[in-house]
Structure formats: C-alpha cells, structure tokens
Short mmCIF file of C-alpha atoms in Angstrom, two decimals:
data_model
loop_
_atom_site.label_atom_id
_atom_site.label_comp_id
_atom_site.label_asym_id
_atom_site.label_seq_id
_atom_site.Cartn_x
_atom_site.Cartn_y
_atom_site.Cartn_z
CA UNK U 1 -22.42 -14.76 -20.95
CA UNK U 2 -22.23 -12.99 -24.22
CA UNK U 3 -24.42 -9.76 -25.06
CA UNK U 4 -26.56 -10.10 -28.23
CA UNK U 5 -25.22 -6.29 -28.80
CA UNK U 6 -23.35 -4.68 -31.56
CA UNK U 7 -19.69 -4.05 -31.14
CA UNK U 8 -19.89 -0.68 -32.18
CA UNK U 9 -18.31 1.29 -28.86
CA UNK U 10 -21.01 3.98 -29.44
CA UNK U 11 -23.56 1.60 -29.21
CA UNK U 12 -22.41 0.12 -26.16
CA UNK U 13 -22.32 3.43 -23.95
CA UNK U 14 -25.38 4.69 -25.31
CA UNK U 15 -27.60 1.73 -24.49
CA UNK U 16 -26.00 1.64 -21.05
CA UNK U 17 -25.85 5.14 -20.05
CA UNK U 18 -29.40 5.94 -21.13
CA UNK U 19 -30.71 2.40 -19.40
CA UNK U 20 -28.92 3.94 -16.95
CA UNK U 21 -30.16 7.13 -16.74
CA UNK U 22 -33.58 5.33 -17.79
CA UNK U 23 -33.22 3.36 -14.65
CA UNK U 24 -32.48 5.63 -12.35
CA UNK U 25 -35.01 7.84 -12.91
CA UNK U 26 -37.52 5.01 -12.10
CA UNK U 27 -36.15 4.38 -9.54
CA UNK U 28 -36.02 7.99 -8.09
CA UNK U 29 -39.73 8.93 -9.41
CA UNK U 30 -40.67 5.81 -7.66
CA UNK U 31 -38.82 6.38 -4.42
CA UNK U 32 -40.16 9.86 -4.19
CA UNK U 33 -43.69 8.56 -5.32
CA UNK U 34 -43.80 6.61 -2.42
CA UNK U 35 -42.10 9.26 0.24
CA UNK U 36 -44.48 11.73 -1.38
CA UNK U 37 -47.46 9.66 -0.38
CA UNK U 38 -46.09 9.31 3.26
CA UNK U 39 -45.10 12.77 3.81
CA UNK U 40 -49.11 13.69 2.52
CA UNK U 41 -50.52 11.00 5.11
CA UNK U 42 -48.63 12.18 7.89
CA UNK U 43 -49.97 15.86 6.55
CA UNK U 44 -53.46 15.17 7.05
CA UNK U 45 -53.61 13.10 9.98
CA UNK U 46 -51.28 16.30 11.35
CA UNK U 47 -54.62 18.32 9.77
CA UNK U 48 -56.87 15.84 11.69
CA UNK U 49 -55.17 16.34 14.92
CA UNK U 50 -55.17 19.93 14.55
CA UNK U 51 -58.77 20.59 13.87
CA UNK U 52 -59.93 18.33 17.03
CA UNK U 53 -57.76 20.33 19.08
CA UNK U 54 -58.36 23.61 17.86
CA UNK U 55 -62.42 22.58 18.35
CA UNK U 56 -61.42 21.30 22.13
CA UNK U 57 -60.18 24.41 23.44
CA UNK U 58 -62.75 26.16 26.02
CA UNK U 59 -66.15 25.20 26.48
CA UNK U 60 -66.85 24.38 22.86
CA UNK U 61 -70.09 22.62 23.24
CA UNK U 62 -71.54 25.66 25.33
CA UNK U 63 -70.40 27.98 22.27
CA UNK U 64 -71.54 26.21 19.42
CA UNK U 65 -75.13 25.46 21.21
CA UNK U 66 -78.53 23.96 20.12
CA UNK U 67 -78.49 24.48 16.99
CA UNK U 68 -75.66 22.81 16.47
CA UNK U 69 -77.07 19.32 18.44
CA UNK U 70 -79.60 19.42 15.78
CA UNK U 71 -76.99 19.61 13.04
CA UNK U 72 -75.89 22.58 10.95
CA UNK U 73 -74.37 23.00 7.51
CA UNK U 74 -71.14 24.88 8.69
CA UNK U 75 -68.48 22.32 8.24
CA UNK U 76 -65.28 23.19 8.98
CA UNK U 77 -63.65 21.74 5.97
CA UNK U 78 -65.93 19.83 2.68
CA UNK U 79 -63.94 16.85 3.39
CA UNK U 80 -64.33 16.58 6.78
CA UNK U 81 -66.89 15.17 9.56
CA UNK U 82 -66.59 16.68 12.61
CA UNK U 83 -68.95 15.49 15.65
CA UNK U 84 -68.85 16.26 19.10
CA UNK U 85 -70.08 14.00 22.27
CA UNK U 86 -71.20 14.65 25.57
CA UNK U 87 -69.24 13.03 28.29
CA UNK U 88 -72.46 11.19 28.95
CA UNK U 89 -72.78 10.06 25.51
CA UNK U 90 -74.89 12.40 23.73
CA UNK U 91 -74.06 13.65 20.33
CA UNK U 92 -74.36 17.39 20.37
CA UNK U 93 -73.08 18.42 16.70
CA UNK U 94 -72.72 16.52 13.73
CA UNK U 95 -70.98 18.79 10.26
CA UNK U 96 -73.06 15.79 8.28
CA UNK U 97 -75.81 14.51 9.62
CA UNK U 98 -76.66 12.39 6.81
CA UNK U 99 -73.39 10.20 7.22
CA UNK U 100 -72.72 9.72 11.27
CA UNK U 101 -69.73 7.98 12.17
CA UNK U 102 -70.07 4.94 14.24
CA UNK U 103 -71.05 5.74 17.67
CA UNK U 104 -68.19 3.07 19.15
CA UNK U 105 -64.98 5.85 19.95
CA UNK U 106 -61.79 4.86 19.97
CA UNK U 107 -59.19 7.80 21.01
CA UNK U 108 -56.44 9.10 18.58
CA UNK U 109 -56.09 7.66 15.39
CA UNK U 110 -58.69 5.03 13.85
CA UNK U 111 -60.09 3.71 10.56
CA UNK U 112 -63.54 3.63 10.05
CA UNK U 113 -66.37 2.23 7.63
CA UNK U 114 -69.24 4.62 6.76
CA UNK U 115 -71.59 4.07 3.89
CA UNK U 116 -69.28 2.28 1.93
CA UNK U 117 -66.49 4.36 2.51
CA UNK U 118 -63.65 4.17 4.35
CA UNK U 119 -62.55 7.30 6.72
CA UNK U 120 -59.71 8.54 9.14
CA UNK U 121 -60.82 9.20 12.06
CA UNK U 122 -59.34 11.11 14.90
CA UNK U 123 -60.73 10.83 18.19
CA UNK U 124 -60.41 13.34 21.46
CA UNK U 125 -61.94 13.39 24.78
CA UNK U 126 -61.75 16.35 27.19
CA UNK U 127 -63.32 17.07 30.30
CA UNK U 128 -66.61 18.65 28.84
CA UNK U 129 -66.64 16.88 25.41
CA UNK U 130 -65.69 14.20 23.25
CA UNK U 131 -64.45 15.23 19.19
CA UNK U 132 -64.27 13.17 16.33
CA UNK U 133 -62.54 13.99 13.06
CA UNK U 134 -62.82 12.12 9.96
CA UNK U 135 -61.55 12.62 6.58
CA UNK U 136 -62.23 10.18 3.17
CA UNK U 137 -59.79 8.27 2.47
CA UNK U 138 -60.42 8.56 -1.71
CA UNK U 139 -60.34 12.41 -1.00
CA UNK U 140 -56.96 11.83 0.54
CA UNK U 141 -55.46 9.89 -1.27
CA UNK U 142 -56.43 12.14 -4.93
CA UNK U 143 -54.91 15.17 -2.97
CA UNK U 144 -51.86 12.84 -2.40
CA UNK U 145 -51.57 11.68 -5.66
CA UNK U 146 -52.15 14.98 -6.84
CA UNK U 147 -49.28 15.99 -5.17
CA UNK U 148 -46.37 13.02 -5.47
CA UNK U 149 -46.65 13.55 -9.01
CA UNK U 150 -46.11 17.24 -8.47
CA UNK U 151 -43.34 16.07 -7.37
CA UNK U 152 -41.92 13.30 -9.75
CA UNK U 153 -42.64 15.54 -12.59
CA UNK U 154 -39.15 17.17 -12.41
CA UNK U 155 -37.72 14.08 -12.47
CA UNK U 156 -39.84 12.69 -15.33
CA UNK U 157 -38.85 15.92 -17.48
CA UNK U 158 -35.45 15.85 -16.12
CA UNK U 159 -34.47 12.36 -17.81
CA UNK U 160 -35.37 12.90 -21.46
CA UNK U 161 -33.12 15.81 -21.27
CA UNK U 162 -30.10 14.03 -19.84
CA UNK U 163 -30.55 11.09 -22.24
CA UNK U 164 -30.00 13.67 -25.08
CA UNK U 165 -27.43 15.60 -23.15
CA UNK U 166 -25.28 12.38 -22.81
CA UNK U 167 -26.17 10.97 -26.79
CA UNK U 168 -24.40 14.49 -27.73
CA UNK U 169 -21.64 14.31 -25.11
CA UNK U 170 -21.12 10.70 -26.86
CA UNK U 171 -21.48 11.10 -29.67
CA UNK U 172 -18.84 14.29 -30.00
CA UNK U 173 -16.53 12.18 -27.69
CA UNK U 174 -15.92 9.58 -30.18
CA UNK U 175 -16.06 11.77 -33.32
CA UNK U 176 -12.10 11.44 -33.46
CA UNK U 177 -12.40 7.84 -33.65
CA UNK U 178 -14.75 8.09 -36.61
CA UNK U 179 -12.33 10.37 -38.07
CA UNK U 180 -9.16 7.92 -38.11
CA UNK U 181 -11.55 4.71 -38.69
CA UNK U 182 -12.51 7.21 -42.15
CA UNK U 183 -8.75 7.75 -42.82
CA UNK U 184 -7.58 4.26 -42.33
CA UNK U 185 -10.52 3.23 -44.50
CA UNK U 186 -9.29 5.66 -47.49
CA UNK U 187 -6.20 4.45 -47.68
CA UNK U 188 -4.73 2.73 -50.58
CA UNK U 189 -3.43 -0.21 -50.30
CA UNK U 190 0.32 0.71 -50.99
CA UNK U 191 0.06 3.76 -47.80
CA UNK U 192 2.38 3.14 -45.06
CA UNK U 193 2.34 6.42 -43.92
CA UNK U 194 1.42 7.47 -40.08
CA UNK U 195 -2.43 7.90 -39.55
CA UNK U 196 -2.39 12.11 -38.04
CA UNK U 197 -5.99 12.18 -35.95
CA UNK U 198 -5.75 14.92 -33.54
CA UNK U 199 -7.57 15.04 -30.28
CA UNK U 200 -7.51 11.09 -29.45
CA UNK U 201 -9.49 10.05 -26.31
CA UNK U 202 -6.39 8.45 -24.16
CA UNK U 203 -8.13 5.44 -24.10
CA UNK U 204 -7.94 5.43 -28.19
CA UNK U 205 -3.88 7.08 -28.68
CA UNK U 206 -1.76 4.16 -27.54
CA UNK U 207 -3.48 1.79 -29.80
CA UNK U 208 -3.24 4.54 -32.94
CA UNK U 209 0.56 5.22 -31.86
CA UNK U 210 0.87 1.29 -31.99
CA UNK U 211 -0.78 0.88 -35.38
CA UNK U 212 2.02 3.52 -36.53
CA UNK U 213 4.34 2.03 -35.43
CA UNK U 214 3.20 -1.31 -37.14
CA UNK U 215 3.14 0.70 -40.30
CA UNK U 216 7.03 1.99 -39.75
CA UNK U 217 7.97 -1.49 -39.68
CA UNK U 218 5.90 -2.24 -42.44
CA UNK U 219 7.16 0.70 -44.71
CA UNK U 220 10.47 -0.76 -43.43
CA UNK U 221 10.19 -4.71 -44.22
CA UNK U 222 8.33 -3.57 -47.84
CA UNK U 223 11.85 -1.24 -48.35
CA UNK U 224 13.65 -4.14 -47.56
CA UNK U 225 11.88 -6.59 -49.64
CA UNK U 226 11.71 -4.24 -52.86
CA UNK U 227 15.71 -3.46 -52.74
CA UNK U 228 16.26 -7.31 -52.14
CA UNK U 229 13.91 -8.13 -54.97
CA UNK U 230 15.73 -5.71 -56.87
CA UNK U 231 19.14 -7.12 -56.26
CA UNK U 232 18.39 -10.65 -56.35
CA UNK U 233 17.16 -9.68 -60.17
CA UNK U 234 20.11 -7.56 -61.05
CA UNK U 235 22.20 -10.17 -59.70
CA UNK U 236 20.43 -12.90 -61.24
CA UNK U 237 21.15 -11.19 -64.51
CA UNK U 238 24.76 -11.79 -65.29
CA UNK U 239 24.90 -15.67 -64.64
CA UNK U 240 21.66 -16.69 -66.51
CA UNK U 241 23.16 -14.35 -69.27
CA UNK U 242 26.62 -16.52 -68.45
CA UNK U 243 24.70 -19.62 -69.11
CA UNK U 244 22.84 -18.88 -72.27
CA UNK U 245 26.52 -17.90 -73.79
CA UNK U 246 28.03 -21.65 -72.61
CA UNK U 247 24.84 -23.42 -73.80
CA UNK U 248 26.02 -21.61 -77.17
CA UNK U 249 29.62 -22.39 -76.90
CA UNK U 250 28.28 -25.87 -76.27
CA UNK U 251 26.42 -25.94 -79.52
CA UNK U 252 28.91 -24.66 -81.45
CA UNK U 253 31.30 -26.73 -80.37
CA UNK U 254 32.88 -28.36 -83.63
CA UNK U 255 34.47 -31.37 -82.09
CA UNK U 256 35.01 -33.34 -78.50
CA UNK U 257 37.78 -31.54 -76.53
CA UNK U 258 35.61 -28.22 -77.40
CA UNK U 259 32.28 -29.79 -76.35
CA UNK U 260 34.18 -31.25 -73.18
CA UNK U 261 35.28 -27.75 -71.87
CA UNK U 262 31.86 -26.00 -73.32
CA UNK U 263 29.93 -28.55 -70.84
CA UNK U 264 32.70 -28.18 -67.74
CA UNK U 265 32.05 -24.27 -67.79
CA UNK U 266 28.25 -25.11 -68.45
CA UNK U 267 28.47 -27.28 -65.17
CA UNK U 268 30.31 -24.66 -62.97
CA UNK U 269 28.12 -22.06 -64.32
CA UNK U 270 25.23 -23.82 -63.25
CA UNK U 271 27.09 -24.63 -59.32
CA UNK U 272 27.40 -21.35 -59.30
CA UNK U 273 23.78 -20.18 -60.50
CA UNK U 274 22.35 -22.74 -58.16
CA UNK U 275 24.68 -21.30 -55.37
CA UNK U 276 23.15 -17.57 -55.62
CA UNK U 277 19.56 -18.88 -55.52
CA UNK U 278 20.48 -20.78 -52.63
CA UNK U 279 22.33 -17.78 -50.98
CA UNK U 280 18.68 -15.45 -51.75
CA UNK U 281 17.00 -18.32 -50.73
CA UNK U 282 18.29 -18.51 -47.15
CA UNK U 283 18.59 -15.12 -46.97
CA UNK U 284 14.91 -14.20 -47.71
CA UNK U 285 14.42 -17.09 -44.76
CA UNK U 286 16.67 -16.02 -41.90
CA UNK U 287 14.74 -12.25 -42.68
CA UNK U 288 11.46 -13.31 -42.29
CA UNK U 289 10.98 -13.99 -38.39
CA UNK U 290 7.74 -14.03 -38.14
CA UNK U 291 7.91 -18.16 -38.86
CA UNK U 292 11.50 -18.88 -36.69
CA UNK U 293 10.47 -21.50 -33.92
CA UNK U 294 11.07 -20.70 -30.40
CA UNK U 295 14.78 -20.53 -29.13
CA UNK U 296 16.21 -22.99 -27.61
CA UNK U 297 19.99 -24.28 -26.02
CA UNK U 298 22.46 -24.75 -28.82
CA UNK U 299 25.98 -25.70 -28.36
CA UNK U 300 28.48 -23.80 -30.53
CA UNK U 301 30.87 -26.85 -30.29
CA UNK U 302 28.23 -29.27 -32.04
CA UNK U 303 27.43 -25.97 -34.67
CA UNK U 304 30.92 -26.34 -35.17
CA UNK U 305 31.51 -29.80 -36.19
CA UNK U 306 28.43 -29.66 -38.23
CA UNK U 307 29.62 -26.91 -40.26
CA UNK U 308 32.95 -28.51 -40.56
CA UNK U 309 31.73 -31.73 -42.25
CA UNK U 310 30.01 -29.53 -44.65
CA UNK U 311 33.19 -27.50 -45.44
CA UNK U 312 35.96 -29.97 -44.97
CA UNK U 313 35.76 -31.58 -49.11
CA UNK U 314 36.32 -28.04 -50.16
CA UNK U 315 39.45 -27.63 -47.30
CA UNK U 316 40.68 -30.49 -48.28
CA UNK U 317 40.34 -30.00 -52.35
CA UNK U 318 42.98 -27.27 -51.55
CA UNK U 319 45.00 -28.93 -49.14
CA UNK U 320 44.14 -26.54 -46.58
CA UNK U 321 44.79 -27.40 -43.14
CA UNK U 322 42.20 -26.42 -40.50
CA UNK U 323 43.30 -26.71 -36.78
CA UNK U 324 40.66 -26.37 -33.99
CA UNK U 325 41.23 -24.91 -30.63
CA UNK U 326 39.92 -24.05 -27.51
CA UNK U 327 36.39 -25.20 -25.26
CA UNK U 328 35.01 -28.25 -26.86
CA UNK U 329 31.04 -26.49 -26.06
CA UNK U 330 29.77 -23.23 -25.29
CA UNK U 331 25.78 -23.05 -25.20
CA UNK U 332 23.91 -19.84 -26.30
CA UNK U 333 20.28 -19.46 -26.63
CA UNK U 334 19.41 -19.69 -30.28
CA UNK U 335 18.28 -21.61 -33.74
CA UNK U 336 20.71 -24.68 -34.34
CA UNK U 337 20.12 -24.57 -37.71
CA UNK U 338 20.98 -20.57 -38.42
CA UNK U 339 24.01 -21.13 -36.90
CA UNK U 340 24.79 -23.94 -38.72
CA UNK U 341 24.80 -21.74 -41.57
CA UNK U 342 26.22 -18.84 -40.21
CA UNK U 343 29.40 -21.15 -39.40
CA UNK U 344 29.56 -22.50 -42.61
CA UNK U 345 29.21 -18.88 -44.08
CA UNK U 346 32.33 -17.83 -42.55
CA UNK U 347 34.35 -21.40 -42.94
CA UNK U 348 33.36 -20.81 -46.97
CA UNK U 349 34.29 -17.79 -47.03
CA UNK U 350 37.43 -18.67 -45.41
CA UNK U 351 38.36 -21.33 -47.54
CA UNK U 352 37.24 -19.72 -50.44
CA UNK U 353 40.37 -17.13 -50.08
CA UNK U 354 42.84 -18.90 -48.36
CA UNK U 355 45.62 -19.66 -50.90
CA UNK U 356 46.30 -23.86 -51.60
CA UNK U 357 48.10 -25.28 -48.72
CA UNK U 358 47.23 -22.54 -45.96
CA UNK U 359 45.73 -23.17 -42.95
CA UNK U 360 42.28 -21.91 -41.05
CA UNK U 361 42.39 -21.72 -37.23
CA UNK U 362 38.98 -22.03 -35.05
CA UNK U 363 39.46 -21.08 -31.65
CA UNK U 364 35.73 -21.21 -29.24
CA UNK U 365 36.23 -19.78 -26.15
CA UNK U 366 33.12 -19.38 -22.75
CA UNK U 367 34.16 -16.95 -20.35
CA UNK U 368 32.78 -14.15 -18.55
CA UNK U 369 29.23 -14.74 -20.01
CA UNK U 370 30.23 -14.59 -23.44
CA UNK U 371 30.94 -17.45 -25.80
CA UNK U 372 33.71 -15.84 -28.52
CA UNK U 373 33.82 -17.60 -32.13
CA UNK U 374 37.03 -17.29 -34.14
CA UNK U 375 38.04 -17.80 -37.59
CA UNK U 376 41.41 -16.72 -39.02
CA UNK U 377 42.85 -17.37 -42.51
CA UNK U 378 46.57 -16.43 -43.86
CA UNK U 379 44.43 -15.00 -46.84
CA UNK U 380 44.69 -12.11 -48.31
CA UNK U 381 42.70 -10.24 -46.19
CA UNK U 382 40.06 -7.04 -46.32
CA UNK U 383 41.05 -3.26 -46.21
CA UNK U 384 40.11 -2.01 -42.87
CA UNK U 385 37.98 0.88 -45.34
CA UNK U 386 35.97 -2.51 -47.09
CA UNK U 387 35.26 -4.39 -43.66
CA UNK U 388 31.84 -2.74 -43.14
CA UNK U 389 31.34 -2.82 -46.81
CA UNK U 390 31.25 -6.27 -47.49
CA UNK U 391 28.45 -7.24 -45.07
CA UNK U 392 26.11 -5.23 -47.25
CA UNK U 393 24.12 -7.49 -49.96
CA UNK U 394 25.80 -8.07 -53.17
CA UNK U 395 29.17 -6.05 -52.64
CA UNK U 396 32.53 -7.50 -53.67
CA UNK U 397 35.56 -6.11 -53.18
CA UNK U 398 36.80 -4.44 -55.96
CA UNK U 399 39.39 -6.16 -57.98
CA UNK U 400 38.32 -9.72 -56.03
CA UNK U 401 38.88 -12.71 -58.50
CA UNK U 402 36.88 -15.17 -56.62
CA UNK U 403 33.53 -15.95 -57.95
CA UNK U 404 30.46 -15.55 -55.25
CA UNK U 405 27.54 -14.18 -54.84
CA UNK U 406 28.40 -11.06 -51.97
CA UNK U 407 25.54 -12.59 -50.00
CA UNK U 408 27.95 -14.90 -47.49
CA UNK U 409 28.60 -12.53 -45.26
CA UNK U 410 25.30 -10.64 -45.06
CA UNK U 411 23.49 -13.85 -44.21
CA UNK U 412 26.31 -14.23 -41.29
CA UNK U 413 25.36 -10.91 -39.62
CA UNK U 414 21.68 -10.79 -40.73
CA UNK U 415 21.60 -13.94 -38.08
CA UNK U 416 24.11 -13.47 -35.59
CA UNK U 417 21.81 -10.03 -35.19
CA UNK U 418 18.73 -12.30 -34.38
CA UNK U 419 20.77 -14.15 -31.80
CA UNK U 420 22.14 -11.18 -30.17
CA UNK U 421 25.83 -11.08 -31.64
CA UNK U 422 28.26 -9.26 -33.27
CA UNK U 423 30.23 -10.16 -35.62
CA UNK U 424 33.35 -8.08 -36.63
CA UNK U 425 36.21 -8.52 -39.25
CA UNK U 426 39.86 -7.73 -37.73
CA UNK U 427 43.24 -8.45 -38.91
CA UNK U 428 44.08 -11.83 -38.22
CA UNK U 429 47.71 -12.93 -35.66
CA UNK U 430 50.85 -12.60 -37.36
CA UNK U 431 49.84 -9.80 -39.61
CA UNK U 432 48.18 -11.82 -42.46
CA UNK U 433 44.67 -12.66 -43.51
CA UNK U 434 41.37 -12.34 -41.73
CA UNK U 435 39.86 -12.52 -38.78
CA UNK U 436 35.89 -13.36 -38.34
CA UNK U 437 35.10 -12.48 -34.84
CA UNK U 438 31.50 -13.70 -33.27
CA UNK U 439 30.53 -12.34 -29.78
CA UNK U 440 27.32 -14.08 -28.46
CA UNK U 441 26.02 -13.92 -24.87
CA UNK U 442 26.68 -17.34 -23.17
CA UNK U 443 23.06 -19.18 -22.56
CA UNK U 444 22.16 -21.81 -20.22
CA UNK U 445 22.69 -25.37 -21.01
CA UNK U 446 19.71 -27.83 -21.05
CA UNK U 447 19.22 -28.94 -17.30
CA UNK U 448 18.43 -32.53 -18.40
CA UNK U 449 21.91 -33.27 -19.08
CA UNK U 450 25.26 -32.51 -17.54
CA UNK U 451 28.46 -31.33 -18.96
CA UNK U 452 31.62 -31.78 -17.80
CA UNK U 453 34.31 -28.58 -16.73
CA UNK U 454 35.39 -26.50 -19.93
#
C-alpha cells in the first residue's frame, strides 16, 4: 500500500517523527491521566479511612457530647459528612444536619445517594459507636482532575519542544544532501568532474562515491568518443580527398584506355573508402557495450570456419596456402559474432602481408582451461618496438606499403578484451613473419548437446 506522501526524505522523517512524538505524548498524558485519577481515589478514600479512625479512638461520643447530638457547625473538613451512631441506633452527631446520610450502614467502603448527589462513604463500628464518613463525589473528582492535569502538563509542554528539537536536528542532518543536490543541479551539462560534499550522512556517501564514479567513466567514454571522432575525421580526410582527384582524372580522361584506368582506381578507391567506414563502423559497435546481448557458448572451431569462408577469395587471389591444425572445437563464453570478426581481423591482416604463394598456419588448441588461437604468416613481420604500437587506432607502420585503415588490429583487441583475452604479436616458427596469439579462458559447452574427445 502506497503513501499519498512526498518523496522528499525530509518530509518523510518529519511527519513520522513528530506523529511520533505527537503520539506518544497522547499516549503518555493519557496513561498518566488515568493513573493520576487512581492514585487521587485511592488518596481520599485513604483520607476517609483516616478521619473515621482518628474520630473512633477513646470514648468519642462521651467527648463530643449533647451538643453535638443536636448537630453543630464544626465539620471536620467542608467536604465532608461525618455522623456518629449509637450502638443502639441513635444518631448522636451529624457535621450537616441538613443532608443526613441514609440511616441503612454498611461497614467500610460504600456509595451512597443523598439529595441528588452521589457520596463515598466510609463506614466504622466500635464498641461504643458507629462513624460514617462521606465525601462528594463532584468535589473529588475536581480535586482529581485538578491534579492529573498537574501532572500531564509537563508532558503537554514537553512535546512541542521536542517536535522543534527534532525539525532542527533534521533539518541540519540533511543540509549536506541539499548541498550536493545544489551542486549537481549547477552543473553544466559538459561537467564530468567529481561532486566534493563534505560531511555525507553514511547512509548518503556510497551512493555520491558511486555517482563519481559513474562520472569517471563518463569523462572516460566522452574522451574516448571525442579522440575517435577525431580520428575517424582525420582519417576520413585523405581518401575522400583520393576520390575527388580520380573522379577528376576520370573526367579528364581524353580517350578509353585513360577512362578505363581513371574508373579502376575510382573503384578501388571507393573498396577502400567503404572499407574504413566499415572498420569505424564496427569499431564504434564492439565499444559500445551497453547494447551487447548476453554471453553465451561459442565454439572457436565454428568462429573459425566462418571467418575462413570470408577470407579464403582473398587467400586464394594470391595463391596463398592456408593449412589448419589442431582441436576441431574449443568453447569459450562469448559473442559469436565479435569473434567472427575478430578472426577475420587477424586472417586479413594475415593475408594482407603474406607475400603471393606463402602460406598461413591456424593451429586451435583446449588445454588446461585455456583455448589458445594461432595465426602465423612467413610475412614480413613487425619490429618487436611496433608490436604494441600497432594495436592503437589508426597507426601504420612506418614505411608499410599496404593500403588499410590501422583499425584491424584495434578492433581484434578492443574485443578479445570484452571476452577476457589477450592477444599478443610474437615472432612466428622458423624465424619469419608473424605470430597472432589469442589466449581465452576455456567455457563450458552447451549441455544440450554432446561433443566427442578433442
């Protein structure tokens, strides 16, 4: 069940603490209301009992004599009637003789109608007399009254003061959270930087540290996104520039044989074009993780082959031969489709700098909880000093004649990262070319299918 109450955290504690405190002191004014009253009755039937004794000690009849039988105005108390009884049932003093009390006695405590009124009555009997003491019950219970809310006043004066007490102690309590919910409301648009409120509640720190930390990686992906945007632009540059010269040549072109080789480096300047914004394309894609689908079992052996059909024209256009070796599967926990394109990164790139008629070897091998991906080429290889180098965006070796994009290998570690991987360049076996080493933990293979022994 919902409360029709602000969210405000303020408002919260305040209406509960002071319907709280409100309660409470109802409850507690009314408790000692009541206990008040109880304690006063038991007081004056205590005053009752007293008196009758105090008047039944001795010969009290003989003292107070005939002029008392007769009545006399010398009441003990002015809320009292006191009257006093032979043993033979005649009334011998009476402190009002306009309002007797009923002439039926009942002994110890009794209540009585006299006149309209109702009285406590306390009866004695001793051997020479019998005393009545009554007391009106309005009187009583004024003098009662009178004094419970003596009593409750404390309390009553008591709860005002606490209420405001507790709206201050509130109020200053959550004063730092007014301060950062001011700073974060200031801010521009375009500030990452760390919200700074001291003196947090600990209730109120871990989520501030959290939203910092949120920011960091904001300030982070934004620096990211700006230095890509940057790149892809300065990179775009040269081969739309490339293209507006061959759409020229191709103009100019004075007869066929010109026009024929204008439009053939029109054509590969255009692969190539389309190549880059397919390279920033995936890249930009395989960055943003915040729309990847949930991992799942992928088998590096059907990653493999996929890759391969995509690569094998281009293999093939140079009569490279590409041998494959080792377990035919090795699952790992992961998106099919990144690693699809890591795969065919790293065959590209292989292919792209193996001479005509070399050969690429793939080896996959599943042991010890690892599943290890390798690539080597009898290329010409990179300088142990480039091999870090060239997984940044955009970087080419220097003096490289191949045309790309430097984006290749950056997309290759950008997801074998997301998947847990590393991916290393070593010198390849026999002392020539490259070596593309993958290290991914091994995963579990889907239990709704068996595979055999690798």
């Amino acid at each position: 069940m919902s409360i029709p109450l602000s969210y405000s955290l303020r408002a919260r504690l305040l209406l509960f603490l002071l319907a709280a405190i409100a309660v409470g002191a109802l409850v507690q004014g009314a408790i000692a209301y009541r206990s008040t009253l109880q304690q006063a009755d038991d007081i004056f039937d205590s005053l009752l009992q007293r008196t009758a004794l105090s008047l039944g000690t001795g010969d009290g009849l003989l003292r107070m004599g005939p002029a008392h039988a007769k009545g006399s105005a010398t009441p003990v108390a002015d809320d009292l009637i006191i009257q006093i009884w032979t043993p033979d049932g005649v009334r011998v003093f009476n402190s009002r003789s306009r309002r007797p009390l009923p002439d039926q006695i009942i002994l110890g405590f009794a209540d009585a109608q006299v006149e309209g009124s109702t009285y406590r009555v306390y009866s004695l009997a001793t051997p020479f007399q019998v005393i009545q003491v009554a007391q009106d019950m309005n009187v009583r219970k004024r003098m009662a009254s009178a004094l419970a809310w003596r009593t409750i006043a404390p309390i009553a004066a008591a709860a005002p003061l606490l209420m405001l007490i507790v709206w201050c102690v509130v109020s200053w309590s959550l004063r730092p959270v007014k301060r950062a919910r001011a700073q974060v409301a200031d801010r521009r648009p375009e500030d990452l930087s760390p919200i700074d409120v001291p003196d947090l509640p600990d209730e109120i720190r871990p989520l501030m540290q959290e939203l910092n930390l949120l920011l960091e990686r904001m300030r982070g992906a934004f620096a990211l996104q700006k230095q890509f945007v940057g790149d892809a632009a300065h990179e775009l540059r040269s081969p739309l520039a490339a293209l507006n010269l061959q759409l020229q040549s191709l103009r100019r072109a004075g007869d066929e044989d010109s026009r024929r080789v204008a439009e053939q480096r029109l054509a590969a300047g255009i692969e190539r074009a389309t190549r880059l914004v397919e390279q920033l394309l995936s890249m930009a894609r395989h960055e943003d993780t915040a729309e990847q689908p949930p991992a799942a079992p992928v088998d590096l052996g059907d990653v493999l082959r996929l890759a391969l059909s995509e690569t094998l024209a281009a293999a093939n256009a140079k009569q490279i031969e590409v041998d494959r070796q080792g377990a035919p599967e090795a699952w790992v926990t992961g998106h099919r489709d990144a690693l699809v394109l890591l795969a065919r990164n790293l065959l590209d790139n292989a292919i792209k700098y193996t001479p005509a008629g070399g050969h690429i070897d793939i080896r996959l091998d599943a042991q010890a909880g690892r599943a290890i991906l390798l690539i080597d080429d009898n290329g010409p290889g990179i300088a142990a000093a480039e091999r870090e180098r060239v997984f940044d965006r955009f970087y080419r070796v220097e003096g490289n004649t191949q045309h790309g994009s430097g984006l290749g290998l950056a997309i290759a570690r950008a997801i074998a990262d997301r998947h847990g991987a590393a991916i290393t360049l070593e010198d390849a076996p026999g002392g020539q070319g490259l070596r593309a080493k993958v290290d991914f933990p091994l995963g579990n293979a889907p239990t709704s299918q068996s595979h055999p022994p690798t």
